[in-house]
XYZ file of C-alpha atoms in Angstrom:
650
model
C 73.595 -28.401 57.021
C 71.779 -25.735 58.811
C 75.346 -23.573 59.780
C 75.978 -24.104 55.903
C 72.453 -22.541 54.734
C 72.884 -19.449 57.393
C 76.335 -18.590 55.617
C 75.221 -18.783 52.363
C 77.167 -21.346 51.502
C 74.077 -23.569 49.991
C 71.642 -22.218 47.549
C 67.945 -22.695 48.191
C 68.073 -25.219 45.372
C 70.785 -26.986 46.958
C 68.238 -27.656 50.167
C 65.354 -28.247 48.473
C 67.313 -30.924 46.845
C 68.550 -32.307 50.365
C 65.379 -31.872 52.117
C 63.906 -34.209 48.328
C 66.397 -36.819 49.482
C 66.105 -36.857 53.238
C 61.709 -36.183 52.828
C 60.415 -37.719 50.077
C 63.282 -40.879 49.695
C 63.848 -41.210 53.213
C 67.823 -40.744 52.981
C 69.985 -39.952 56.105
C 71.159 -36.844 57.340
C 74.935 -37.407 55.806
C 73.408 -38.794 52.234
C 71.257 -35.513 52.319
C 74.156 -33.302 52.916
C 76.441 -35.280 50.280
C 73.578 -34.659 47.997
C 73.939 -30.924 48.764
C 77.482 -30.185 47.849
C 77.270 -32.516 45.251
C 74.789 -30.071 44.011
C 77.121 -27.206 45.260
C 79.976 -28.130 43.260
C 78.241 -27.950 40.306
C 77.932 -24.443 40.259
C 81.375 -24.399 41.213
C 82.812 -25.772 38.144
C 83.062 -29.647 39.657
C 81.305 -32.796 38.150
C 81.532 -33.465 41.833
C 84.005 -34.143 45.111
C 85.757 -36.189 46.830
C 84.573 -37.410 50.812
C 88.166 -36.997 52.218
C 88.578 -32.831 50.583
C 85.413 -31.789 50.959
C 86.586 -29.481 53.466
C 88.639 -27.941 50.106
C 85.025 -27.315 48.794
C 83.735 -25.581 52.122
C 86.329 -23.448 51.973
C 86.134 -22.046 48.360
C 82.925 -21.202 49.990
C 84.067 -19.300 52.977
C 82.392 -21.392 55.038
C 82.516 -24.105 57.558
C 80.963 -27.208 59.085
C 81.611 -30.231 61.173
C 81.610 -32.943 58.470
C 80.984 -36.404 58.953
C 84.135 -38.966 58.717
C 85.024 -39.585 54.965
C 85.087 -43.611 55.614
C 81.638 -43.476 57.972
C 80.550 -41.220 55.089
C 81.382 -43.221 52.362
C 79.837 -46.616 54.185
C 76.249 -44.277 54.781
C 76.359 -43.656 51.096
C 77.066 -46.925 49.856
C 74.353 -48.280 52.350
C 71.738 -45.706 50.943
C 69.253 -46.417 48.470
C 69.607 -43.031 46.784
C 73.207 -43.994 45.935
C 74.878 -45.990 43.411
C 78.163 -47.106 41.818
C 77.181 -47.596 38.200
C 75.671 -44.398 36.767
C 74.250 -46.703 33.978
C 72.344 -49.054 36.585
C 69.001 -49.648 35.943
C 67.730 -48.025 39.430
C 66.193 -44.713 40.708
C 69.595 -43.255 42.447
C 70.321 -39.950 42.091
C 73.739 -39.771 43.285
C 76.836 -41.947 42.199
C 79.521 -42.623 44.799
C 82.758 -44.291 43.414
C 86.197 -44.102 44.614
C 85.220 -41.706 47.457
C 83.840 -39.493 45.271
C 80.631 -38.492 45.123
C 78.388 -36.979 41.921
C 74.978 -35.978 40.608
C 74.026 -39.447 38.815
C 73.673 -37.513 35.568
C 77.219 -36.277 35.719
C 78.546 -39.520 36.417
C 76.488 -40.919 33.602
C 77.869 -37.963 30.906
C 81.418 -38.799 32.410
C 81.359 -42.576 31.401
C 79.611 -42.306 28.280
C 81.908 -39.677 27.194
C 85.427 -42.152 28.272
C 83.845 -45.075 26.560
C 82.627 -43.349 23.427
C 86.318 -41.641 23.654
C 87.924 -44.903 24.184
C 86.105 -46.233 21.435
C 86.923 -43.850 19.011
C 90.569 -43.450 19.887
C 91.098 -47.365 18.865
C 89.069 -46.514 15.507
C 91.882 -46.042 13.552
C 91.691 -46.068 9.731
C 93.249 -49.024 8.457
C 92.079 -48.516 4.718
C 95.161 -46.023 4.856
C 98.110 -48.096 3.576
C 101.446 -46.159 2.360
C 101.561 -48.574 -0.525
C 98.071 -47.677 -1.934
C 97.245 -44.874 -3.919
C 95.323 -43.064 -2.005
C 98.265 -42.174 0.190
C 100.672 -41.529 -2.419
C 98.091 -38.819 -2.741
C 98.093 -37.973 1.138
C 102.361 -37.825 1.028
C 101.754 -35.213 -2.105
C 98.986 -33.413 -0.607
C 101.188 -32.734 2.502
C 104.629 -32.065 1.071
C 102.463 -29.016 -1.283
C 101.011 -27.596 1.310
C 103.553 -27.612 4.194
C 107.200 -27.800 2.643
C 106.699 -24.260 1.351
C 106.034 -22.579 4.887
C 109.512 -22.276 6.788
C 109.346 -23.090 10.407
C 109.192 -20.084 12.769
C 112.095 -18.792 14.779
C 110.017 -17.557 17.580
C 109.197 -19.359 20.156
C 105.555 -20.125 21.771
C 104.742 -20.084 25.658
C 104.915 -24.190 25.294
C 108.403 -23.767 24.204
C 111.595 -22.497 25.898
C 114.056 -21.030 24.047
C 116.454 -22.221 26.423
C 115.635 -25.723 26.042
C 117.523 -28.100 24.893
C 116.210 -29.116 21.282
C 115.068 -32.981 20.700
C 114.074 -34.441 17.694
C 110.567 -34.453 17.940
C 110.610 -30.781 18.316
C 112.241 -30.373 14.997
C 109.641 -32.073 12.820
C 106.648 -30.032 11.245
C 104.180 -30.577 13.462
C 101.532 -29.030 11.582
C 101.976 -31.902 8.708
C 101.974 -34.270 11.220
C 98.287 -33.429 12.758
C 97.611 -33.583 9.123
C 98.812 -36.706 8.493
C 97.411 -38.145 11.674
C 93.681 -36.885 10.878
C 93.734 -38.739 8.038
C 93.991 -42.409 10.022
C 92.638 -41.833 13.852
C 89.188 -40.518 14.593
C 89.928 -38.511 17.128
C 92.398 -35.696 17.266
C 93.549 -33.719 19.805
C 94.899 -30.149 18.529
C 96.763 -28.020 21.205
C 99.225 -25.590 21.531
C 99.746 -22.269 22.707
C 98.507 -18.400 21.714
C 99.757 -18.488 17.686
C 101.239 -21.817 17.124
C 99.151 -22.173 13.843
C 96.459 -24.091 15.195
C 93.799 -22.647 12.538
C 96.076 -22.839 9.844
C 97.062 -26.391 10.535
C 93.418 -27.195 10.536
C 92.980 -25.416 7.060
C 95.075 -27.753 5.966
C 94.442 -30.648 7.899
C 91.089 -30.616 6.140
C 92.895 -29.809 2.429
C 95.055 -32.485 2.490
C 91.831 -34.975 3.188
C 89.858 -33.478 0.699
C 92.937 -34.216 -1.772
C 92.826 -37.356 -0.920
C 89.293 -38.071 -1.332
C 89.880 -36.454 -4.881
C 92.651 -38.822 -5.732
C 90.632 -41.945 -4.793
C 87.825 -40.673 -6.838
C 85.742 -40.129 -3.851
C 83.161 -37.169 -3.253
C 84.815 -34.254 -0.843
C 84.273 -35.563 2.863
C 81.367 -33.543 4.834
C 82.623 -30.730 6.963
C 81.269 -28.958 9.549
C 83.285 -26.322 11.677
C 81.788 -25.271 15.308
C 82.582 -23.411 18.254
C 81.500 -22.728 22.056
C 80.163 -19.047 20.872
C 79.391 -16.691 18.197
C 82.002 -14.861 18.558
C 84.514 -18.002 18.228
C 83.068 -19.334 15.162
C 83.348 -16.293 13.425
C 87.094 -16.257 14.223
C 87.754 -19.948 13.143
C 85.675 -19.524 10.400
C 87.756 -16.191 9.002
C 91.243 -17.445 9.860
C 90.590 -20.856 7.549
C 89.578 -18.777 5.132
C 92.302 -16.582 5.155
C 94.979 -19.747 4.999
C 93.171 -20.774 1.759
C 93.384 -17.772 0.188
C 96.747 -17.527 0.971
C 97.507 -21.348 0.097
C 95.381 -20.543 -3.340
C 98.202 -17.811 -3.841
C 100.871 -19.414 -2.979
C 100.223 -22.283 -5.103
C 99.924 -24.516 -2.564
C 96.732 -24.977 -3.208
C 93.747 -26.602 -6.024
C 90.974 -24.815 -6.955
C 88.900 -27.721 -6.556
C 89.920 -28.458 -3.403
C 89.524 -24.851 -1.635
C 85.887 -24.767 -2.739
C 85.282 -27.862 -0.837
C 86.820 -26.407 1.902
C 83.686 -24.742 4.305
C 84.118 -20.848 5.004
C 81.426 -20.690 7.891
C 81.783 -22.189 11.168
C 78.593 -22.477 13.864
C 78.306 -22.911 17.669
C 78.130 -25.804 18.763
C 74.710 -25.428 20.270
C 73.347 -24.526 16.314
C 75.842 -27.590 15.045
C 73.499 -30.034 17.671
C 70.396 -28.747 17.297
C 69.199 -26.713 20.142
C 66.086 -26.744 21.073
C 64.431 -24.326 23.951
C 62.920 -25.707 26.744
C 65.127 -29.228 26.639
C 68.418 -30.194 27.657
C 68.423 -32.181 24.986
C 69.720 -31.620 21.339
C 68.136 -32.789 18.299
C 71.096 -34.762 17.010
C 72.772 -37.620 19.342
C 73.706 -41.375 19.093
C 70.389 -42.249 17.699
C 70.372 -39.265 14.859
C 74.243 -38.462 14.425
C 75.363 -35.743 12.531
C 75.687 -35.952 8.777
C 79.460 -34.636 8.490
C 82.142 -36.943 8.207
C 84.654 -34.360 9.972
C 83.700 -32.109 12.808
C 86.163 -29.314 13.873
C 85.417 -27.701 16.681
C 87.823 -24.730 18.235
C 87.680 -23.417 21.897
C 87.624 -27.094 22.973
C 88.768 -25.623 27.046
C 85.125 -23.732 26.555
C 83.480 -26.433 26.422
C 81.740 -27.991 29.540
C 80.978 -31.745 29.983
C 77.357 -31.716 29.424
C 77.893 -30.471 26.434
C 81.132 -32.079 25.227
C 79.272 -35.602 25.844
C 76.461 -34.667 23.795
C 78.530 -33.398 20.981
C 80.433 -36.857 21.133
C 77.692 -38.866 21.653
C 76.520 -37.046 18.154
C 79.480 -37.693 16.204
C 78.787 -40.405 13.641
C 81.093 -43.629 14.500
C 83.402 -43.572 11.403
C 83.553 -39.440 11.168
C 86.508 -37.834 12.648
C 86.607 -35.380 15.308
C 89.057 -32.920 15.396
C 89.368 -31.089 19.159
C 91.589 -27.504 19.109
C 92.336 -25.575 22.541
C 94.737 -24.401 24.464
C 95.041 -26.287 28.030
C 96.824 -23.700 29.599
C 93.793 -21.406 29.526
C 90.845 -21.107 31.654
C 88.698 -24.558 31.903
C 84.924 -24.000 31.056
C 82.410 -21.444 33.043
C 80.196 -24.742 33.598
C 81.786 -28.158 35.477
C 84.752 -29.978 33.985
C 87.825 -29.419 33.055
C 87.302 -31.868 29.705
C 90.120 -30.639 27.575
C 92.694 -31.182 30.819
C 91.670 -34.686 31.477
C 91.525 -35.307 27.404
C 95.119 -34.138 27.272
C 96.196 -35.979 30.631
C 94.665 -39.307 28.811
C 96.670 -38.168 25.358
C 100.177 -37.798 26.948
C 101.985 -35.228 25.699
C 101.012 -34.765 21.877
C 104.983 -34.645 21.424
C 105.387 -38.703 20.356
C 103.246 -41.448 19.314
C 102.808 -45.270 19.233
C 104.567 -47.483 17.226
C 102.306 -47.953 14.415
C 101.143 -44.762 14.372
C 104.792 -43.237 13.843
C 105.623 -45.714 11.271
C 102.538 -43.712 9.432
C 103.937 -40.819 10.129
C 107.456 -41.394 9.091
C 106.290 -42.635 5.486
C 103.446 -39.935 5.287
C 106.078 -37.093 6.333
C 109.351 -38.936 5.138
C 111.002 -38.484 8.372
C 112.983 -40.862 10.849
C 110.269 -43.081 12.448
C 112.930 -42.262 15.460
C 111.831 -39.047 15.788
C 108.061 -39.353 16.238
C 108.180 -42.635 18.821
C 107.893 -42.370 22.084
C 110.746 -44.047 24.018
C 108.444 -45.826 26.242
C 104.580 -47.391 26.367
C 101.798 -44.572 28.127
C 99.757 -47.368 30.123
C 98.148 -43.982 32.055
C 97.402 -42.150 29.024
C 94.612 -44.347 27.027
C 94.319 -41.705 24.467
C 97.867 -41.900 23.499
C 98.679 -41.019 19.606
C 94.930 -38.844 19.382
C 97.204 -36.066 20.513
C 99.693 -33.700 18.830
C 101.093 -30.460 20.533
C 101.994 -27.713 18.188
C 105.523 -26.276 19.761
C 106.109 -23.536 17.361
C 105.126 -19.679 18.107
C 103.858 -17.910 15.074
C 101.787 -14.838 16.360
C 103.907 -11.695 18.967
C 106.377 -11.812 16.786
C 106.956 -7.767 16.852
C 105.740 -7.861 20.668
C 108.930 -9.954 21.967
C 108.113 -8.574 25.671
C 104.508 -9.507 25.670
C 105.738 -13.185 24.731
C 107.869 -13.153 27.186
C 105.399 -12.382 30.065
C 102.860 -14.840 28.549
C 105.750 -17.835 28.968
C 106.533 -16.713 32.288
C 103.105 -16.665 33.563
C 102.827 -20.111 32.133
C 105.801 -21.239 34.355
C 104.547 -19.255 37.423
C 107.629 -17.511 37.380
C 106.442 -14.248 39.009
C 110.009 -12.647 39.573
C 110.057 -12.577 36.080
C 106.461 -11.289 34.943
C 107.352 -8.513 37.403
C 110.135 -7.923 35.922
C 109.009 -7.358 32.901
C 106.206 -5.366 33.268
C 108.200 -2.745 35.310
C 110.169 -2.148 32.194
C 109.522 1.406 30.595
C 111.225 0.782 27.482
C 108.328 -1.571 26.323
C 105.590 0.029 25.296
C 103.663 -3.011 24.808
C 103.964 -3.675 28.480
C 102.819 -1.953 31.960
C 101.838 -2.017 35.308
C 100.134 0.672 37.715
C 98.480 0.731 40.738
C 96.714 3.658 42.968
C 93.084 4.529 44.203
C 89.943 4.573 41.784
C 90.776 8.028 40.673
C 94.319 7.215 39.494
C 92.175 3.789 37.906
C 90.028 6.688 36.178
C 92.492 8.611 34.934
C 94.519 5.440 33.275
C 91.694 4.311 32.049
C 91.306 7.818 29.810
C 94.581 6.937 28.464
C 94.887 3.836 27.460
C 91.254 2.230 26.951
C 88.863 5.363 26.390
C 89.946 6.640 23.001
C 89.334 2.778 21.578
C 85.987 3.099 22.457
C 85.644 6.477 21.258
C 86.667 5.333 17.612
C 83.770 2.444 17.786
C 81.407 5.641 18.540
C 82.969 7.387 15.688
C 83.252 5.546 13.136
C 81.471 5.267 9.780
C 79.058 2.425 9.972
C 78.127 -0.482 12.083
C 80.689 -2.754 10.176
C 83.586 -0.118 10.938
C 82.717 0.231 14.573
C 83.108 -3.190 15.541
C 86.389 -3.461 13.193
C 87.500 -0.578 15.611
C 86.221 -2.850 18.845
C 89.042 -5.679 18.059
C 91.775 -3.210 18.997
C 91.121 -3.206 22.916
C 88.901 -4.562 25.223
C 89.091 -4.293 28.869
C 89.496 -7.435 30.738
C 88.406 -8.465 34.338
C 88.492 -11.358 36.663
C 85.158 -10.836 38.095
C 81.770 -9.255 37.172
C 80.507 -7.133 40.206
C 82.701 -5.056 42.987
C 84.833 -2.448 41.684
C 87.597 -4.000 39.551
C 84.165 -6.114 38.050
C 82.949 -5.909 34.275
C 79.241 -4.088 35.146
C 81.261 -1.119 37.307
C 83.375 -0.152 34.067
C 81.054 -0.501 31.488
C 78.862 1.910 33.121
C 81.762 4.004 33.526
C 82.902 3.815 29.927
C 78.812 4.521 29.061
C 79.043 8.065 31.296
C 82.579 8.974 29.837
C 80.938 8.193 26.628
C 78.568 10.397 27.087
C 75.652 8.704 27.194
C 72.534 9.914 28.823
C 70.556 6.604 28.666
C 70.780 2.468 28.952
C 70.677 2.264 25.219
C 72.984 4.596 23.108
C 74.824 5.489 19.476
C 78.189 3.496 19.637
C 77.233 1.010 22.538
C 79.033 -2.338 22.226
C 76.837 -5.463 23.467
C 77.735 -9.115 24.444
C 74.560 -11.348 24.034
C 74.324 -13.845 26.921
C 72.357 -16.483 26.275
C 71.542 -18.809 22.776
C 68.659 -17.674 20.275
C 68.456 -19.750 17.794
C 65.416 -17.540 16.363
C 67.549 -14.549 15.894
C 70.779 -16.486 15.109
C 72.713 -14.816 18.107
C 74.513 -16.593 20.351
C 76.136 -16.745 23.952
C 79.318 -13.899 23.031
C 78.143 -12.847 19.965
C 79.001 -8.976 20.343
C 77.949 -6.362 18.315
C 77.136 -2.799 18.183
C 73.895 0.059 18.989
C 73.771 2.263 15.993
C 71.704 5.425 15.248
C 70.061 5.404 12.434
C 70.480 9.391 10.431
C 67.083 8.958 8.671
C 64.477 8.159 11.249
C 66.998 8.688 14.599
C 66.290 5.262 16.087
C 68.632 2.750 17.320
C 69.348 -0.631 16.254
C 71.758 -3.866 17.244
C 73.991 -4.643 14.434
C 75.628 -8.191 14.336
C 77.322 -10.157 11.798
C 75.148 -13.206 11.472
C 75.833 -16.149 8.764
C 78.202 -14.441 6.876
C 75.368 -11.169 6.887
C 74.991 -8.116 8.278
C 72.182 -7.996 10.546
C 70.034 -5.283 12.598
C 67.224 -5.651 15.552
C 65.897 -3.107 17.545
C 67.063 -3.227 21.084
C 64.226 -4.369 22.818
C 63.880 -7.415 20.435
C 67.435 -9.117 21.560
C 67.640 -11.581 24.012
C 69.500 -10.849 26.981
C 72.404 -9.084 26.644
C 75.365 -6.563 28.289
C 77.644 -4.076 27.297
C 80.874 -5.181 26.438
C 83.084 -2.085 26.451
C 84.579 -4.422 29.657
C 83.789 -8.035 29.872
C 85.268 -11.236 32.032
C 88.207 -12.727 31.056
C 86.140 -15.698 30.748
C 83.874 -14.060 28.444
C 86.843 -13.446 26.594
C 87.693 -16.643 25.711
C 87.851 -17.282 22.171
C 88.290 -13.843 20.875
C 91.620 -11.892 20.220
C 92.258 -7.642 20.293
C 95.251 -5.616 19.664
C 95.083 -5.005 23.027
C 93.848 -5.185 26.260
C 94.051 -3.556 29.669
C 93.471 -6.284 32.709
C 92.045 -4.674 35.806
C 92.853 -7.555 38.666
C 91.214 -7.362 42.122
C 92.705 -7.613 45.438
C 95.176 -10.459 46.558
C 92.541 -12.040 48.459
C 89.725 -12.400 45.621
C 89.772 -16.391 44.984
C 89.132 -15.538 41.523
C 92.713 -14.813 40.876
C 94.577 -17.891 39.172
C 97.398 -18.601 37.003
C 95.000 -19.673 34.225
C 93.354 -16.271 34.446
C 96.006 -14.037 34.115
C 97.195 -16.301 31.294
C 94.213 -16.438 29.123
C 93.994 -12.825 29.558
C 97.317 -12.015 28.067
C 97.093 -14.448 25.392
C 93.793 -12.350 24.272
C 96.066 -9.714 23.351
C 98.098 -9.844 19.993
C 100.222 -6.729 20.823
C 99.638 -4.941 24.338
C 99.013 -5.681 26.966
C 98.270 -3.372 30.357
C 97.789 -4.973 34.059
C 95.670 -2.590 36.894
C 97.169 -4.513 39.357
C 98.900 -4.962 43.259
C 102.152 -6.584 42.479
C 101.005 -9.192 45.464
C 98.240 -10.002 43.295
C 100.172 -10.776 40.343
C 102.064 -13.292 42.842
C 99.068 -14.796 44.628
C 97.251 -15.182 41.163
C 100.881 -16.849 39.966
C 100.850 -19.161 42.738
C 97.311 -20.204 42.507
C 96.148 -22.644 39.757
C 92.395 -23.544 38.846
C 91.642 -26.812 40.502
C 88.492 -28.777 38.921
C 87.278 -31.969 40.600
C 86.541 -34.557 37.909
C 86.035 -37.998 37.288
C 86.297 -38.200 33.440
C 90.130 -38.717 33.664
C 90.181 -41.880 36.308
C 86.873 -43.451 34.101
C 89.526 -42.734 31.010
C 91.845 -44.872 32.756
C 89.554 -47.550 34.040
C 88.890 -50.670 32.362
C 85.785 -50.992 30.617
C 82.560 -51.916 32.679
C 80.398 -54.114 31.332
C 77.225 -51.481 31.419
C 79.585 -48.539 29.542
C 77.740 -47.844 26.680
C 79.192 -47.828 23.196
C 79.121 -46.391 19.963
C 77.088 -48.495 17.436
C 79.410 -49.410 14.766
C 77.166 -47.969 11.995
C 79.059 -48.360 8.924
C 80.005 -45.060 6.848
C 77.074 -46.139 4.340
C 74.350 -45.634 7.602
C 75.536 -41.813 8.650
C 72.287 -39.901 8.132
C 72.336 -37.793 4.800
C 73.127 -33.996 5.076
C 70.200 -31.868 5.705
């Protein structure tokens, strides 16, 4: 442990944490130093690792260490009074070993509460829904209005080759059918790719239950919408209501039932009830939410901690409805939750017997073409899923769609193929030394930033600052976020940290101003007085603090592609480090181009394009083999609280 703390490879809160076990609970040497990188891989994105790889760990640490034998290991551990299997057992462990793998306690314990609450609520299905009943003559109506009108795409997404070969799940709406299956299972799992109509099939999803509740002359179900950030919610929140004005239009729609549809979404830390100073939310399992569907978008975003508290706050009988993408980048924090959620869903292409005989008389399509072939013994959330296929969005930017499906197949003979084209403007590569960097960087970024100076009011500015953002992988060196933002601030002309024009990322929750981790807005001068303030777009409002009342906060002229996540810009120009920085991944360079609706522009070493190809984010997690498990008998479940019990709405 010493050789580890001289390379920097442990924090000073990772020893004091070793030297708590090895001092104060008299653990041994190899429990102390499991507690360490159990610690370490934390910070790492891990809920924890596994004895036999931690050598995989040292390494994305640049460091190494003689390591104990995984088996001696694993016999010290289970030996130790610090350790336990059973996160739930009533004892004072701290660390949970199980299956050679070793965690914090508390991330073992938000691991199996979330798979049993998950497993719980994924055989909650709706059985008051019966085809012959009125209530889903009203559902088969709803559905047909609102989704035999829209004609299927002929694009294709990055989930779907156009060379494939076409089977008949592929050729049903799948948009109806999340509809359809919202409206009998608990919990749905949402995904698909950059413009497969996620948002609008939500709209939807939530208009045809409304309808329903109409036609069974019940009051309009309780809605909340949420996201990981600010900047998210604002997104969800405008595309929904954007499909219901449209759907109002278009007839596809009731009056009645678009005002019951919500037009403001929240983060999910405001949805739960943050409260400073605690780790803890004000609503859980003892004090639920009072909505009776929760939709929350981003769902890769979202970390475990968090994603166990939000289930844990979800009433029993509400539905949950989970969107993401699991192509993109997992979660800054540990877990990879939506992965293992869609690993335990299967595919989201077919579905279990029963629930495609639903299906087939909700949709009026063969039952043939919506069940699976086989059973899914591995995949215990089997029929929560559906997987939108269809590509909606790039339409005009053929090239950029192209690059985004090849990145998503690793093919990197391709990608560089394409972006060495010069007949595609929405495309291109370059390469040289920070001076040739500077100089593209006036071209294709600068004058963006120069219309969010500009421009006629706060409002207008940040209307200009969704045409282009510049992306990176990391925040410090020279390709990082903090280099180029100061650059952009001198080319700017600014003479001074705070300026006219200055776009800001906040970065970190305030619940007393209402801003949020990503919420972005914009320094503006005012002409009378000659002071600055932050403008943001709060609650549907326009609102304005003087700088040195924000929390903390960054420009955002360049920001992370992580920091990205969840917001979309005309277009964007991706600055990638060397081949050797470890921050280069497949999911990176994906999530990146998918920010972009029409350009997109790489900075980049054609050998990093290929070792970022080649190299896929790897997340050590439990919460997929505790999905699979059988239930122990200490798993603790949700309380059956009938739909009378959920708490009022506040």
């Amino acid at each position: 442990m010493r050789r580890l703390a001289e390379d920097g490879a442990l924090r000073t809160i990772d020893l004091a944490f070793a030297r708590l076990l090895r001092e104060r609970l008299r653990a041994d040497e190899a429990t102390a130093l499991a507690g360490a990188l159990a610690m370490r891989a934390i910070a790492l994105g891990h809920s924890g690792f596994a004895l036999a790889q931690a050598d995989a760990l040292l390494d994305a640490l640049d460091a190494r260490a003689d390591l104990p034998d995984a088996e001696a290991w694993a016999l010290a551990l289970a030996a130790s009074p610090v350790a336990t299997v059973d996160p739930e057992a009533p004892d004072g462990a701290l660390l949970c070993v199980r299956d050679g793998r070793v965690a914090l306690r508390r991330y073992a314990r938000y691991e199996q509460r979330l798979a049993a609450q998950l497993r719980a609520r994924a055989a909650n299905i709706d059985i008051d829904i019966d085809i012959e009943r009125s209530d889903e003559d009203a559902a088969r109506d709803a559905l047909d209005r609102l989704f035999s009108k829209t004609p299927l795409p002929t694009t294709t997404s990055p989930t779907t080759s156009s060379s494939a070969p076409s089977t008949p799940h592929e050729d049903i709406d799948r948009q109806a059918l999340a509809a359809a299956m919202a409206l009998r299972r608990r919990l749905l799992l949402l995904t698909g790719g950059p413009g497969t109509g996620k948002t609008t099939t939500v709209a939807r999803l939530l208009a045809t239950r409304i309808a329903v509740a109409h036609a069974s002359g019940d009051a309009s179900p309780r809605i909340a919408l949420a996201a990981p950030t600010g900047r998210a919610a604002v997104r969800l929140a405008d595309a929904i209501d954007a499909v219901v004005r449209a759907d109002l239009e278009g007839g596809r729609l009731d009056a009645d039932v678009a005002g019951a549809i919500p037009r403001s979404a929240q983060t999910l830390h405001r949805l739960l009830g943050w409260r400073p100073d605690s780790v803890a939310f004000r609503h859980s399992a003892a004090r639920t939410l009072p909505f009776d569907l929760i939709v929350v978008d981003e769902a890769s975003m979202v970390d475990l901690p968090l994603m166990a508290k939000l289930v844990d706050a979800v009433a029993p009988r509400a539905t949950l409805v989970l969107i993401g993408d699991p192509d993109q980048l997992p979660a800054v924090e540990a877990g990879d939750v939506l992965g293992a959620l869609c690993a335990a869903g299967g595919d989201g292409r077919t579905l279990p017997p029963a629930d495609a005989a639903f299906a087939s008389r909700a949709l009026g399509v063969a039952r043939a073409a919506l069940e699976a072939p086989h059973a899914h013994d591995d995949a215990p959330l089997f029929g929560c899923r559906v997987h939108l296929l269809h590509g909606w969005r790039q339409a005009g930017a053929a090239g950029l769609r192209a690059l985004t499906e090849a990145v998503q197949r690793g093919d990197d003979e391709a990608a560089l193929a394409l972006l060495e084209r010069e007949d595609d403007p929405a495309l291109r590569r370059r390469h040289g030394d920070g001076a040739a960097l500077a100089a593209w960087l006036r071209e294709t970024a600068l004058p963006a930033f120069a219309a969010v100076r500009d421009a006629e009011d706060p409002a207008s500015a940040l209307r200009a600052a969704e045409r282009m953002r510049l992306l990176t992988a990391v925040r410090r060196g020279p390709f990082g976020a903090e280099v180029w933002n100061a650059w952009c601030a001198n080319e700017l002309g600014a003479r001074e940290a705070n300026f006219h024009g200055r776009l800001i990322a906040i970065a970190e929750n305030s619940p007393r101003h209402g801003l949020y981790n990503g919420d972005v807005g914009v320094l503006w001068r005012d002409d009378r007085n000659g002071g600055l303030a932050a403008w943001f777009l709060s609650d549907g409002r326009w609102r304005g603090w003087r700088p040195g009342q924000l929390p903390a906060h960054a420009s955002a002229f360049a920001t992370t592609v992580h920091k990205a996540q969840g917001s979309e810009f005309d277009a964007v120009a991706l600055l990638l480090p060397g081949a050797d920085s470890r921050a280069l991944s497949r999911e990176l360079l994906y999530t990146a181009l998918t920010r972009a609706r029409r350009q997109a522009w790489l900075w980049a070493d054609p050998t990093a394009v290929r070792r970022a190809l080649a190299r896929r984010t790897q997340r050590d997690s439990g919460l997929l083999a505790r999905l699979r498990a059988p239930p122990s008998a200490s798993e603790t479940r949700p309380a059956r609280t009938p739909a009378s019990e959920t708490p009022p709405a506040t």
